Short mmCIF file of C-alpha atoms and ligand atoms in Angstrom, two decimals:
data_model
loop_
_atom_site.label_atom_id
_atom_site.label_comp_id
_atom_site.label_asym_id
_atom_site.label_seq_id
_atom_site.Cartn_x
_atom_site.Cartn_y
_atom_site.Cartn_z
CA UNK A 18 18.32 3.26 3.14
CA UNK A 19 21.30 3.14 0.53
CA UNK A 20 23.04 5.77 -1.50
CA UNK A 21 21.29 4.13 -5.36
CA UNK A 22 17.92 2.88 -3.54
CA UNK A 23 17.32 6.65 -2.60
CA UNK A 24 18.11 7.74 -5.68
CA UNK A 25 16.42 5.51 -8.15
CA UNK A 26 13.38 6.14 -6.10
CA UNK A 27 13.90 10.01 -6.11
CA UNK A 28 14.77 9.16 -10.18
CA UNK A 29 10.46 7.50 -10.35
CA UNK A 30 8.99 10.34 -8.31
CA UNK A 31 9.89 12.71 -10.45
CA UNK A 32 8.75 10.13 -13.51
CA UNK A 33 5.28 10.41 -11.58
CA UNK A 34 5.49 13.90 -11.82
CA UNK A 35 5.92 14.59 -15.32
CA UNK A 36 4.38 11.63 -16.50
CA UNK A 37 1.39 12.51 -19.31
CA UNK A 38 -1.10 10.77 -17.03
CA UNK A 39 -0.27 12.74 -13.87
CA UNK A 40 -0.47 16.60 -15.98
CA UNK A 41 -3.79 15.51 -16.78
CA UNK A 42 -4.77 14.38 -13.67
CA UNK A 43 -3.44 17.75 -12.20
CA UNK A 44 -4.90 20.00 -14.54
CA UNK A 45 -8.44 18.44 -14.23
CA UNK A 46 -8.56 19.25 -10.53
CA UNK A 47 -7.80 22.51 -11.08
CA UNK A 48 -10.30 22.87 -13.44
CA UNK A 49 -12.47 21.25 -11.50
CA UNK A 50 -11.57 22.63 -8.49
CA UNK A 51 -11.48 26.38 -9.58
CA UNK A 52 -14.64 25.78 -11.19
CA UNK A 53 -17.17 26.70 -7.98
CA UNK A 54 -20.59 24.21 -9.11
CA UNK A 55 -18.32 21.20 -10.30
CA UNK A 56 -16.52 21.18 -7.34
CA UNK A 57 -19.39 21.74 -4.64
CA UNK A 58 -21.34 18.54 -7.28
CA UNK A 59 -17.55 16.61 -7.27
CA UNK A 60 -17.09 17.07 -3.47
CA UNK A 61 -20.61 15.85 -2.49
CA UNK A 62 -20.10 13.07 -4.14
CA UNK A 63 -17.64 11.58 -2.67
CA UNK A 64 -18.69 13.13 0.52
CA UNK A 65 -21.70 10.03 0.05
CA UNK A 66 -19.63 8.23 -0.88
CA UNK A 67 -17.56 7.79 1.96
CA UNK A 68 -20.60 7.99 3.96
CA UNK A 69 -21.61 4.55 2.42
CA UNK A 70 -18.69 3.19 2.66
CA UNK A 71 -17.80 3.53 6.10
CA UNK A 72 -21.94 2.73 7.05
CA UNK A 73 -20.86 -0.56 4.84
CA UNK A 74 -17.69 -1.34 7.09
CA UNK A 75 -19.50 -0.73 10.10
CA UNK A 76 -21.92 -2.90 9.85
CA UNK A 77 -24.44 -0.11 9.28
CA UNK A 78 -28.06 -0.87 8.14
CA UNK A 79 -28.56 1.71 5.02
CA UNK A 80 -31.90 2.39 3.45
CA UNK A 81 -33.35 2.56 0.85
CA UNK A 82 -33.04 6.69 -0.15
CA UNK A 83 -29.87 6.81 0.31
CA UNK A 84 -29.04 4.44 -2.56
CA UNK A 85 -31.59 6.02 -4.78
CA UNK A 86 -29.40 9.19 -2.97
CA UNK A 87 -26.46 7.73 -4.69
CA UNK A 88 -27.06 5.99 -7.57
CA UNK A 89 -28.44 10.37 -7.76
CA UNK A 90 -25.31 12.02 -7.84
CA UNK A 91 -23.27 9.08 -9.32
CA UNK A 92 -26.11 10.53 -12.87
CA UNK A 93 -24.43 13.79 -11.85
CA UNK A 94 -20.77 13.64 -12.15
CA UNK A 95 -20.98 11.44 -15.41
CA UNK A 96 -23.62 13.96 -16.74
CA UNK A 97 -20.65 16.46 -16.05
CA UNK A 98 -17.73 15.81 -18.73
CA UNK A 99 -14.94 17.28 -16.82
CA UNK A 100 -15.95 15.32 -13.56
CA UNK A 101 -16.01 12.78 -15.90
CA UNK A 102 -12.97 13.31 -16.81
CA UNK A 103 -11.36 13.48 -13.12
CA UNK A 104 -12.78 10.19 -12.57
CA UNK A 105 -11.48 8.08 -15.84
CA UNK A 106 -7.85 10.31 -15.03
CA UNK A 107 -8.06 8.95 -11.46
CA UNK A 108 -8.69 5.97 -12.18
CA UNK A 109 -6.05 5.25 -14.20
CA UNK A 110 -3.83 6.54 -11.77
CA UNK A 111 -4.68 4.44 -9.69
CA UNK A 112 -4.09 1.73 -11.59
CA UNK A 113 -0.69 3.29 -12.63
CA UNK A 114 0.16 3.28 -9.03
CA UNK A 115 -0.71 -0.76 -8.65
CA UNK A 116 1.36 -1.94 -11.56
CA UNK A 117 4.33 0.36 -10.39
CA UNK A 118 4.00 -1.84 -7.15
CA UNK A 119 3.70 -4.58 -8.21
CA UNK A 120 7.12 -4.11 -10.61
CA UNK A 121 8.69 -3.05 -7.17
CA UNK A 122 7.45 -5.71 -4.98
CA UNK A 123 9.10 -7.78 -7.47
CA UNK A 124 12.17 -8.51 -5.41
CA UNK A 125 10.04 -9.68 -2.64
CA UNK A 126 7.30 -11.73 -3.35
CA UNK A 127 10.27 -13.87 -5.05
CA UNK A 128 11.44 -14.20 -2.02
CA UNK A 129 8.51 -14.88 -0.05
CA UNK A 130 7.22 -17.43 -2.82
CA UNK A 131 9.98 -19.35 -2.99
CA UNK A 132 9.95 -20.34 0.45
CA UNK A 133 6.51 -21.68 0.90
CA UNK B 11 1.94 3.53 -18.46
CA UNK B 12 4.75 5.73 -20.28
CA UNK B 13 7.96 3.65 -20.83
CA UNK B 14 10.14 6.04 -18.66
CA UNK B 15 7.90 5.68 -15.84
CA UNK B 16 8.65 1.05 -16.54
CA UNK B 17 12.07 1.68 -16.90
CA UNK B 18 12.46 3.56 -13.51
CA UNK B 19 10.45 1.54 -11.52
CA UNK B 20 12.08 -1.16 -12.94
CA UNK B 21 15.37 0.07 -12.04
CA UNK B 22 14.08 0.72 -8.97
CA UNK B 23 13.56 -2.64 -8.32
CA UNK B 24 17.08 -3.77 -9.26
CA UNK B 25 18.15 -1.62 -6.94
CA UNK B 26 15.54 -2.53 -4.38
CA UNK B 27 17.32 -6.73 -5.13
CA UNK B 28 20.87 -5.82 -5.50
CA UNK B 29 20.00 -3.78 -2.32
CA UNK B 30 22.84 -4.49 1.02
CA UNK B 31 18.87 -4.88 3.10
CA UNK B 32 17.39 -6.84 0.34
CA UNK B 33 20.10 -9.86 0.45
CA UNK B 34 21.13 -9.74 4.28
CA UNK B 35 16.93 -10.25 4.59
CA UNK B 36 17.61 -13.21 2.02
CA UNK B 37 20.06 -14.68 3.20
CA UNK B 38 18.68 -14.82 6.83
CA UNK B 39 15.45 -16.04 5.20
CA UNK B 40 17.78 -18.82 3.59
CA UNK B 41 19.57 -19.53 7.02
CA UNK B 42 15.91 -20.04 8.95
CA UNK B 43 14.28 -22.23 6.61
CA UNK B 44 17.14 -24.46 5.81
CA UNK B 45 17.25 -24.62 9.50
CA UNK B 46 14.25 -27.37 10.39
CA UNK B 47 14.05 -26.82 13.64
CA UNK B 48 14.22 -22.93 13.10
CA UNK B 49 12.34 -22.84 10.04
CA UNK B 50 8.72 -24.73 13.34
CA UNK B 51 9.20 -22.06 15.58
CA UNK B 52 9.28 -19.32 12.77
CA UNK B 53 6.14 -20.67 11.57
CA UNK B 54 4.85 -21.02 14.41
CA UNK B 55 5.33 -18.15 15.95
CA UNK B 56 3.26 -16.16 12.15
CA UNK B 57 0.33 -18.93 13.36
CA UNK B 58 0.18 -17.23 16.49
CA UNK B 59 0.79 -14.06 15.54
CA UNK B 60 -1.96 -14.63 13.46
CA UNK B 61 -4.26 -15.96 14.53
CA UNK B 62 -4.42 -13.37 17.25
CA UNK B 63 -4.50 -10.59 14.68
CA UNK B 64 -7.84 -12.36 13.58
CA UNK B 65 -8.50 -12.94 16.64
CA UNK B 66 -8.45 -9.18 17.05
CA UNK B 67 -10.38 -8.22 14.42
CA UNK B 68 -13.12 -10.54 13.91
CA UNK B 69 -13.38 -9.56 17.36
CA UNK B 70 -13.41 -12.55 19.23
CA UNK B 71 -12.01 -12.67 22.65
CA UNK B 72 -8.53 -13.79 22.94
CA UNK B 73 -7.82 -15.93 26.26
CA UNK B 74 -5.50 -15.11 28.77
CA UNK B 75 -3.94 -18.68 27.38
CA UNK B 76 -3.04 -16.83 24.39
CA UNK B 77 -1.61 -14.38 25.27
CA UNK B 78 0.84 -15.90 27.39
CA UNK B 79 0.48 -19.20 24.28
CA UNK B 80 1.73 -15.65 21.98
CA UNK B 81 4.13 -15.06 25.04
CA UNK B 82 6.43 -17.45 25.27
CA UNK B 83 6.43 -17.84 21.80
CA UNK B 84 7.74 -14.38 22.05
CA UNK B 85 10.54 -14.82 23.62
CA UNK B 86 11.17 -17.96 22.45
CA UNK B 87 12.10 -16.11 19.13
CA UNK B 88 13.94 -13.97 20.30
CA UNK B 89 16.34 -16.00 21.29
CA UNK B 90 17.25 -17.44 18.37
CA UNK B 91 19.83 -15.89 16.27
CA UNK B 92 19.20 -16.03 13.70
CA UNK B 93 15.05 -15.68 14.35
CA UNK B 94 15.51 -12.33 15.73
CA UNK B 95 18.14 -11.40 13.18
CA UNK B 96 14.93 -12.39 9.77
CA UNK B 97 13.43 -10.55 12.48
CA UNK B 98 15.41 -6.81 12.53
CA UNK B 99 15.96 -7.24 9.05
CA UNK B 100 11.91 -7.78 8.16
CA UNK B 101 11.31 -4.43 10.40
CA UNK B 102 14.36 -2.94 8.03
CA UNK B 103 12.60 -3.86 4.67
CA UNK B 104 9.38 -2.73 6.31
CA UNK B 105 11.01 0.48 7.27
CA UNK B 106 12.84 0.92 3.99
CA UNK B 107 9.28 -0.08 1.97
CA UNK B 108 7.84 2.59 3.96
CA UNK B 109 9.78 5.28 2.96
CA UNK B 110 9.98 4.46 -0.99
CA UNK B 111 6.63 4.59 -0.64
CA UNK B 112 6.12 8.35 0.99
CA UNK B 113 8.65 9.18 -2.29
CA UNK B 114 7.24 7.38 -4.99
CA UNK B 115 3.57 9.06 -3.67
CA UNK B 116 4.38 12.87 -2.91
CA UNK B 117 3.03 13.93 -6.58
CA UNK B 118 -0.37 12.34 -4.95
CA UNK B 119 0.02 13.85 -1.81
CA UNK B 120 1.40 17.42 -3.22
CA UNK B 121 -2.14 17.44 -5.67
CA UNK B 122 -4.05 16.49 -3.24
CA UNK B 123 -2.69 18.54 -0.44
CA UNK B 124 -2.79 22.01 -2.25
CA UNK B 125 -6.42 21.05 -2.95
CA UNK B 126 -7.80 20.39 0.96
CA1 LIG C 206 -7.59 22.45 -18.84
CA1 LIG C 207 24.31 -17.00 6.44
#
């Protein structure tokens, strides 16, 4: 990789690390993880989501009980202010990363697009 | 997105566009695409690969004939100097993008890693 590309990528890494979105996300993660009850609730929610996703991808049937359990778990975390804020922050970070990727991938998109 | 992040992402986009790896890839694409026989050979190769990938993912059986056809198509494109160069350049670009992504995603990796 050319030195310049490497340097600029590190500039972007630094800018991301110093961005309000990142700092906010990190703070909320730390807040939730240092609160035992919040952290358990969030972990439980994540595990349920992951489990349902895996079942969906493998084509396994999802029971009515599992759906209700997942819905309750969503309601529970949404009522927890810090977790709700954390999930919002994660969503914003995810959109930001998508935007950054779109910008960076533009040269390749231009090239492949023009050759169709 | 903060202005700074946005600016730095555009710097990276520019650095990628001006990199030797990108210019070289673009030139080779143009060379292959402006040569009708090379472009047809490459397109045929791509279609065969895509077709096999899709069958593999959907769990469809791949016949011996299809395997041989794919192998012949690989040999054919590898013997074509420009196409072989293009495929090398694509591979290098793909590795470069992977490296860039690793650098940029480091802040998130650090955060999620430290919370495990
Ligand atoms: Ca706080
Ligand atoms: Ca040339």
